[in-house]
Coordinates of C-alpha atoms and ligand atoms in Angstrom, one line a residue:
M24 CA 147.7 176.3 68.0
A25 CA 146.2 175.5 64.7
V26 CA 143.6 176.9 62.4
V27 CA 142.5 174.1 60.1
G28 CA 140.3 173.6 57.1
F29 CA 136.7 172.6 57.5
D30 CA 137.0 169.0 56.3
E31 CA 140.2 168.6 58.4
A32 CA 138.3 169.8 61.5
L33 CA 135.6 167.2 60.8
E34 CA 138.2 164.5 60.4
I35 CA 139.9 165.5 63.7
V36 CA 136.6 165.3 65.6
L37 CA 135.6 162.0 64.0
G38 CA 139.0 160.6 64.9
H39 CA 138.4 161.3 68.5
A40 CA 134.9 160.1 68.3
Q41 CA 136.3 156.6 67.3
S42 CA 137.8 156.0 70.8
V43 CA 135.5 158.0 73.0
G44 CA 134.3 156.4 76.3
M45 CA 130.6 155.7 77.1
S46 CA 129.0 156.5 80.4
G47 CA 127.3 153.2 81.3
T48 CA 123.9 151.8 80.6
E49 CA 120.4 151.8 82.0
R50 CA 117.2 149.9 81.5
V51 CA 114.2 151.9 80.4
G52 CA 110.6 151.2 79.3
L53 CA 110.2 150.8 75.6
L54 CA 108.6 154.1 74.9
D55 CA 111.1 155.9 77.1
A56 CA 113.8 154.4 74.8
A57 CA 112.6 156.6 71.9
G58 CA 115.5 158.9 71.0
R59 CA 117.9 156.8 73.0
V60 CA 120.7 154.5 71.8
L61 CA 120.5 150.7 72.3
A62 CA 123.2 149.3 74.5
E63 CA 122.1 145.7 73.9
G64 CA 121.4 143.8 70.7
I65 CA 117.7 142.8 70.6
R66 CA 117.1 139.2 69.4
A67 CA 114.0 137.7 67.8
D68 CA 112.4 135.6 70.5
R69 CA 110.8 133.4 67.8
D70 CA 110.8 133.1 64.1
Q71 CA 109.4 136.1 62.3
P72 CA 106.9 135.5 60.9
P73 CA 106.2 132.7 63.4
F74 CA 104.3 130.8 60.7
A75 CA 103.9 130.9 56.9
R76 CA 101.7 134.0 56.7
S77 CA 99.2 134.8 54.0
T78 CA 99.7 138.4 52.7
R79 CA 96.3 138.5 50.9
D80 CA 92.7 137.7 51.3
G81 CA 91.9 134.8 49.0
Y82 CA 92.3 131.0 48.8
A83 CA 95.0 128.8 50.1
V84 CA 95.8 126.4 47.2
R85 CA 98.3 124.1 45.6
A86 CA 99.8 126.4 43.0
E87 CA 100.2 123.8 40.3
E88 CA 96.6 122.5 40.7
F89 CA 95.2 126.1 40.7
S90 CA 97.3 127.1 37.7
G91 CA 95.9 124.1 35.8
G92 CA 92.5 125.8 35.8
S93 CA 90.3 123.1 37.2
A94 CA 87.5 123.9 39.7
L95 CA 88.5 123.2 43.3
G96 CA 86.3 122.7 46.4
V97 CA 86.3 125.2 49.2
V98 CA 86.3 123.1 52.4
G99 CA 86.6 125.8 55.1
Q100 CA 88.0 129.1 56.1
V101 CA 91.2 130.2 58.1
R102 CA 91.1 133.6 59.7
A103 CA 94.0 135.7 61.2
G104 CA 94.5 134.6 64.8
E105 CA 93.5 131.0 64.3
R106 CA 95.1 127.8 62.8
W107 CA 93.4 125.4 60.4
L108 CA 92.6 122.3 62.5
G109 CA 91.2 120.2 59.7
G110 CA 94.5 118.5 58.9
E111 CA 96.3 118.6 55.6
M112 CA 94.5 120.0 52.7
R113 CA 93.9 117.3 50.1
A114 CA 94.2 117.4 46.3
G115 CA 91.2 119.2 44.8
E116 CA 90.6 121.2 48.0
V117 CA 91.2 124.8 48.8
L118 CA 90.6 126.9 52.0
Q119 CA 89.4 130.5 52.1
I120 CA 92.1 132.4 53.9
M121 CA 92.5 135.9 55.3
T122 CA 95.5 138.3 55.3
G123 CA 97.6 137.4 58.3
A124 CA 96.4 133.9 58.7
P125 CA 98.7 130.9 58.8
L126 CA 98.9 128.9 55.6
P127 CA 97.3 125.4 56.2
D128 CA 99.3 122.2 55.7
G129 CA 99.1 121.0 52.1
A130 CA 98.8 124.5 50.6
D131 CA 101.8 126.2 49.0
A132 CA 100.4 129.6 47.7
V133 CA 97.5 132.0 48.1
A134 CA 95.3 133.0 45.2
M135 CA 94.1 136.6 45.6
V136 CA 90.3 136.8 45.8
E137 CA 90.4 139.3 42.9
F138 CA 91.7 136.6 40.6
V139 CA 89.3 133.8 41.5
E140 CA 85.9 133.0 40.1
K141 CA 83.5 131.4 42.7
T142 CA 80.5 129.3 41.8
G143 CA 78.7 127.9 44.8
D144 CA 81.4 126.3 46.9
R145 CA 83.8 125.8 44.0
V146 CA 86.5 128.2 42.8
R147 CA 88.8 128.4 39.8
G148 CA 91.4 130.9 38.7
V149 CA 90.3 133.6 36.2
A150 CA 91.5 132.6 32.7
G151 CA 95.2 133.0 32.1
R152 CA 96.1 133.6 35.8
G153 CA 98.9 131.2 36.9
L154 CA 100.2 131.1 40.4
R155 CA 103.8 130.4 41.6
V156 CA 104.6 128.3 44.6
G157 CA 105.0 130.6 47.5
E158 CA 103.1 133.5 45.9
N159 CA 101.4 135.8 48.5
V160 CA 103.0 133.8 51.4
V161 CA 105.8 135.0 53.6
P162 CA 107.6 131.8 54.8
Q163 CA 108.1 131.2 58.5
G164 CA 111.4 132.7 59.7
S165 CA 112.1 134.6 56.5
E166 CA 112.3 138.0 58.2
A167 CA 114.3 136.7 61.1
R168 CA 115.1 133.3 62.8
A169 CA 114.6 132.9 66.5
G170 CA 117.8 134.2 68.1
D171 CA 118.8 136.5 65.3
V172 CA 119.9 140.0 66.3
V173 CA 117.2 142.3 64.8
L174 CA 118.4 145.5 66.4
A175 CA 122.1 146.1 66.9
V176 CA 124.0 147.8 69.7
G177 CA 124.4 151.5 68.8
M178 CA 121.1 151.9 66.9
R179 CA 119.1 154.9 67.8
V180 CA 115.6 154.0 68.8
G181 CA 112.8 155.6 66.7
A182 CA 109.4 154.4 65.8
A183 CA 110.7 151.7 63.4
E184 CA 112.9 150.3 66.1
V185 CA 110.1 150.5 68.7
A186 CA 108.0 148.3 66.4
V187 CA 110.8 145.7 66.2
A188 CA 111.3 145.5 69.9
A189 CA 107.6 145.4 70.5
A190 CA 107.3 142.5 68.0
C191 CA 110.0 140.7 70.1
G192 CA 108.0 141.2 73.3
R193 CA 110.5 143.7 74.8
G194 CA 108.7 146.1 77.1
E195 CA 112.1 147.2 78.4
V196 CA 115.4 147.7 76.7
T197 CA 118.9 148.6 77.8
V198 CA 120.2 151.9 76.5
F199 CA 123.3 153.9 77.0
R200 CA 123.2 156.6 79.7
R201 CA 123.0 160.1 78.3
P202 CA 126.4 161.8 78.6
S203 CA 126.3 164.8 80.9
V204 CA 127.2 168.1 79.2
A205 CA 128.2 171.3 81.1
I206 CA 127.3 174.5 79.4
V207 CA 129.1 177.7 80.3
A208 CA 128.3 181.1 78.7
T209 CA 131.0 183.7 79.0
G210 CA 130.6 187.4 78.5
D211 CA 130.3 190.6 80.6
E212 CA 127.3 191.7 78.6
L213 CA 125.2 188.6 79.4
V214 CA 122.2 188.5 81.7
E215 CA 119.9 185.6 82.6
L216 CA 116.3 185.5 81.5
D217 CA 114.8 186.5 84.8
E218 CA 117.3 189.4 85.5
A219 CA 116.5 193.1 85.0
M220 CA 118.8 194.5 82.3
E221 CA 120.2 197.7 80.7
D222 CA 119.7 198.3 77.0
F223 CA 123.4 197.6 76.4
Q224 CA 123.1 194.1 77.8
I225 CA 122.3 190.9 76.0
R226 CA 120.2 187.9 77.1
N227 CA 122.1 184.7 77.5
S228 CA 120.3 182.9 74.7
N229 CA 123.2 180.6 73.9
S230 CA 123.0 178.5 77.0
Y231 CA 119.4 177.7 76.1
A232 CA 120.1 177.0 72.5
L233 CA 123.0 174.7 73.5
A234 CA 120.9 172.9 76.1
A235 CA 118.2 172.3 73.4
M236 CA 120.8 171.0 70.9
V237 CA 122.5 168.8 73.6
T238 CA 119.2 167.2 74.5
E239 CA 118.4 166.6 70.8
A240 CA 121.8 165.0 70.3
G241 CA 121.2 162.6 73.2
G242 CA 123.0 164.4 76.0
R243 CA 121.9 165.6 79.4
A244 CA 122.5 169.4 79.5
E245 CA 123.5 171.2 82.7
R246 CA 123.7 175.0 82.4
L247 CA 126.3 176.3 84.7
G248 CA 125.3 179.9 84.1
V249 CA 127.4 182.9 83.0
A250 CA 131.0 183.6 83.7
R251 CA 132.1 187.3 83.5
D252 CA 135.1 187.9 81.3
L253 CA 137.5 187.5 84.3
L254 CA 140.1 184.8 84.4
G255 CA 139.0 183.7 87.9
E256 CA 135.3 183.3 86.9
V257 CA 136.0 181.5 83.7
R258 CA 138.5 179.2 85.5
E259 CA 135.9 178.4 88.2
R260 CA 133.4 177.3 85.6
V261 CA 135.9 175.2 83.7
V262 CA 136.9 173.4 86.9
E263 CA 133.2 172.8 87.7
G264 CA 132.4 171.9 84.1
R265 CA 135.2 169.3 83.7
E266 CA 133.3 167.1 86.2
R267 CA 130.8 166.4 83.5
D268 CA 131.4 164.1 80.5
L269 CA 131.8 167.0 78.1
L270 CA 132.3 170.8 78.6
I271 CA 131.0 173.4 76.2
L272 CA 131.8 177.1 76.5
S273 CA 130.4 179.8 74.4
G274 CA 132.0 183.2 73.8
G275 CA 135.4 184.5 74.6
V276 CA 137.3 182.6 71.9
S277 CA 137.9 185.4 69.4
M278 CA 141.0 187.7 69.3
G279 CA 139.6 190.4 71.7
E280 CA 141.4 191.6 74.8
Y281 CA 138.6 190.0 77.0
D282 CA 138.5 186.7 75.1
L283 CA 140.0 184.5 77.9
V284 CA 138.7 181.1 77.3
E285 CA 141.7 179.6 75.6
E286 CA 144.0 181.2 78.1
V287 CA 142.2 179.6 81.0
L288 CA 142.0 176.2 79.3
A289 CA 145.8 176.4 78.5
E290 CA 146.5 177.2 82.1
E291 CA 144.5 174.1 83.1
G292 CA 146.8 172.0 80.9
A293 CA 144.5 171.6 77.9
E294 CA 145.7 170.0 74.7
F295 CA 144.2 171.8 71.7
F296 CA 143.3 169.9 68.5
F297 CA 142.3 173.0 66.7
T298 CA 141.9 176.6 67.7
G299 CA 140.1 177.8 64.6
V300 CA 138.4 176.5 61.5
K301 CA 138.3 178.1 58.1
M302 CA 134.6 178.5 58.1
Q303 CA 132.0 181.2 58.3
P304 CA 130.3 181.7 60.7
G305 CA 132.2 179.9 63.4
K306 CA 135.9 180.6 62.6
P307 CA 137.2 180.9 66.2
V308 CA 135.8 177.5 67.3
V309 CA 138.2 175.6 69.6
F310 CA 138.4 171.8 70.3
G311 CA 140.6 170.1 72.8
R312 CA 141.0 168.0 75.9
L313 CA 141.7 168.7 79.5
P314 CA 144.2 166.2 81.0
E315 CA 143.5 163.6 83.7
R316 CA 143.8 165.3 87.1
D317 CA 142.9 164.6 90.8
G318 CA 141.2 161.3 89.9
L319 CA 139.1 163.0 87.2
E320 CA 139.4 161.5 83.7
A321 CA 140.6 163.5 80.7
R322 CA 137.7 165.6 79.4
Y323 CA 136.9 166.9 75.9
F324 CA 135.8 170.5 75.6
F325 CA 134.6 172.8 72.9
G326 CA 135.0 176.6 73.0
L327 CA 132.3 177.9 70.6
P328 CA 132.2 181.4 69.3
G329 CA 129.6 183.5 71.1
N330 CA 127.7 184.8 68.1
P331 CA 124.5 182.8 68.4
I332 CA 124.5 181.4 64.8
S333 CA 128.2 180.6 65.0
T334 CA 127.4 178.8 68.3
Q335 CA 124.7 176.7 66.6
V336 CA 126.5 176.0 63.4
T337 CA 129.7 174.8 65.1
F338 CA 127.6 172.7 67.5
H339 CA 126.0 170.9 64.6
C340 CA 129.3 170.4 62.8
F341 CA 131.6 169.4 65.6
V342 CA 129.9 168.9 69.0
E343 CA 127.0 166.8 67.8
P344 CA 129.1 164.0 66.2
L345 CA 131.3 163.7 69.3
L346 CA 128.3 163.8 71.6
R347 CA 126.5 161.2 69.6
A348 CA 129.5 158.9 69.8
M349 CA 129.8 159.5 73.5
G350 CA 126.2 158.4 73.8
G351 CA 127.0 155.1 72.1
G352 CA 125.6 156.0 68.7
G353 CA 128.8 155.3 66.7
V354 CA 130.9 157.6 64.6
E355 CA 129.0 159.6 62.0
G356 CA 129.6 163.1 60.6
P357 CA 127.0 165.8 60.4
D358 CA 123.8 165.3 58.3
F359 CA 124.7 166.6 54.9
V360 CA 122.4 166.1 52.0
Q361 CA 122.3 167.6 48.5
A362 CA 119.9 170.2 47.1
T363 CA 119.7 172.5 44.1
L364 CA 120.6 176.1 44.7
G365 CA 117.5 178.2 43.9
E366 CA 119.4 181.5 43.4
D367 CA 122.8 183.0 42.5
V368 CA 125.1 183.5 45.5
E369 CA 128.4 185.4 45.6
G370 CA 131.6 183.4 46.1
K371 CA 134.1 183.8 48.9
A372 CA 137.6 182.6 48.9
G373 CA 139.3 180.9 51.9
L374 CA 136.3 180.0 54.0
M375 CA 133.7 177.3 54.0
R376 CA 130.4 179.1 54.4
L377 CA 127.4 177.6 56.2
L378 CA 124.6 180.1 55.7
P379 CA 121.0 179.9 57.2
A380 CA 118.8 178.6 54.4
R381 CA 115.5 176.9 53.7
V382 CA 115.4 173.7 51.7
G383 CA 112.0 172.9 50.1
R384 CA 110.2 169.6 50.3
D385 CA 110.0 168.9 46.6
R386 CA 110.2 165.2 45.9
V387 CA 112.1 165.4 42.7
R388 CA 114.4 168.4 43.0
P389 CA 114.5 170.0 46.4
E390 CA 115.6 173.6 46.1
V391 CA 117.6 175.6 48.7
R392 CA 117.5 179.3 49.2
L393 CA 119.3 181.5 51.6
V394 CA 117.3 183.2 54.4
G395 CA 118.0 187.0 54.5
W396 CA 119.9 187.7 57.7
Q397 CA 121.8 190.5 59.4
G398 CA 124.8 188.3 60.2
S399 CA 125.7 185.7 62.8
G400 CA 123.8 187.4 65.7
D401 CA 120.4 187.2 63.9
V402 CA 118.7 184.4 65.8
A403 CA 115.3 185.3 64.4
A404 CA 116.5 184.8 60.8
N405 CA 118.1 181.5 61.7
A406 CA 114.8 180.3 63.2
R407 CA 113.2 181.0 59.8
A408 CA 115.8 178.6 58.2
N409 CA 115.6 174.8 58.3
C410 CA 119.2 174.0 57.3
Y411 CA 122.5 175.6 56.4
A412 CA 123.6 176.0 52.8
V413 CA 127.2 174.7 52.5
L414 CA 129.2 176.9 50.1
P415 CA 132.8 175.8 49.7
P416 CA 135.5 178.4 49.4
R417 CA 135.8 179.9 45.9
E418 CA 136.2 183.2 44.0
D419 CA 133.5 182.6 41.5
G420 CA 129.9 183.0 42.3
F421 CA 127.5 180.1 42.8
R422 CA 124.8 179.8 40.1
A423 CA 121.1 179.0 40.5
G424 CA 120.7 175.3 39.4
E425 CA 124.0 174.2 40.9
V426 CA 123.8 171.2 43.3
I427 CA 125.3 172.0 46.7
S428 CA 125.3 170.4 50.1
V429 CA 123.1 171.5 52.9
L430 CA 123.5 170.7 56.6
L431 CA 120.3 169.5 58.1
R432 CA 119.7 170.4 61.7
Ligands
AMP190 P1 132.3 186.6 71.7 O1 132.4 185.3 71.0 O2 132.4 186.5 73.2 O3 133.2 187.7 71.1 O4 130.8 187.2 71.4 C1 130.4 187.4 70.1 C2 129.0 188.0 70.1 O5 128.1 187.0 70.6 C3 128.8 189.2 70.9 O6 127.9 190.1 70.2 C4 128.1 188.7 72.1 O7 127.3 189.6 72.8 C5 127.3 187.6 71.6 N1 127.1 186.5 72.6 C6 128.1 186.0 73.3 N2 127.7 185.1 74.2 C7 126.3 185.0 74.0 C8 125.3 184.3 74.7 N3 125.5 183.4 75.7 N4 124.0 184.5 74.3 C9 123.8 185.4 73.3 N5 124.7 186.1 72.7 C10 126.0 186.0 73.0
MG191 MG1 132.6 187.8 74.7

């Protein structure tokens, strides 16, 4: 049983993420693919652009002739969505052309309308305006050649990827199946949302928070309800949960007399990769694997501390990267970015702290400030945050103006 440092814990999780199995593929409509992970490479079905495309409204010209400054005759017009059928443009001729239209044969550049003087049906460049061959033209196939892979396996589909697939005529794509994730809450004090409760009882908010985070991370959440702090009940849920691709438990991993999760997992033959991480909140977090048994494959599990903010922080740090890999999205750590601390913060030795904070949207120098909170049960304070400020272990305080990492969520 090992309590490890924060970076070591991340490395351990990412190490397992390297070799994790995927749970098959399915074909979905393009818009249903948003948020999913591609299980096939998408290839360009033709050159992109499919023709030399004008990027400006203006005149299709021979660059050399145009730069020479002589008056040239306008012999026609090419609009987007049509092709010039008048044959090759001859010397001394130009064609009016619109953005998105194919460059006619014989032309090698487009002069922007802003830089052209027009007299009757003759045009010339405004004084001193030269034109390079290829200017304002995107050559055929320069973005992609027919057959090129334009979206790779493992890419997460967002609006930009939808645009590419649509441009390739793909109304359907093959994506990885969402890994199924069993969520078990443990605790004698927990009641479900629709149950009557005493004032010393607590609503099971973690199962819902976990389900929401699982969905966001590309998994399919299955809430298996609450297990009392009884070996039998916890065991029953572990046995049920191990039939899913991943098992997440919350609560019952601290040092208390009724913290039974590790004991049950150990009885079930679990291998533990860590049983605590030097972080705050989240220190008691457990990561391991249940062995192959009765035709069931080996299964990863996480035992997350029950304090709601601990649950959420440890999910983002450790569960999310593994789950994303299980969903075919490849091996990537959590989303850390840098921001400037907007206030002094006390130091703390021995623990990596990840504290609820708000990072501003300033373009030049985004500033991060802690959100006032009552500790790791304060879900309302955490909802006012939009990230976690990452404060490495140290005795000295942190100073306003220091650049620190924040964990986006
Ligand atoms: P534990 O990790 O079991 O020691 O629980 C730590 C704290 O988190 C206690 O105050 C619990 O009441 C609270 N807690 C545990 N599980 C949940 C849950 N599912 N939803 C909300 N709070 C919880
Ligand atoms: Mg408990």
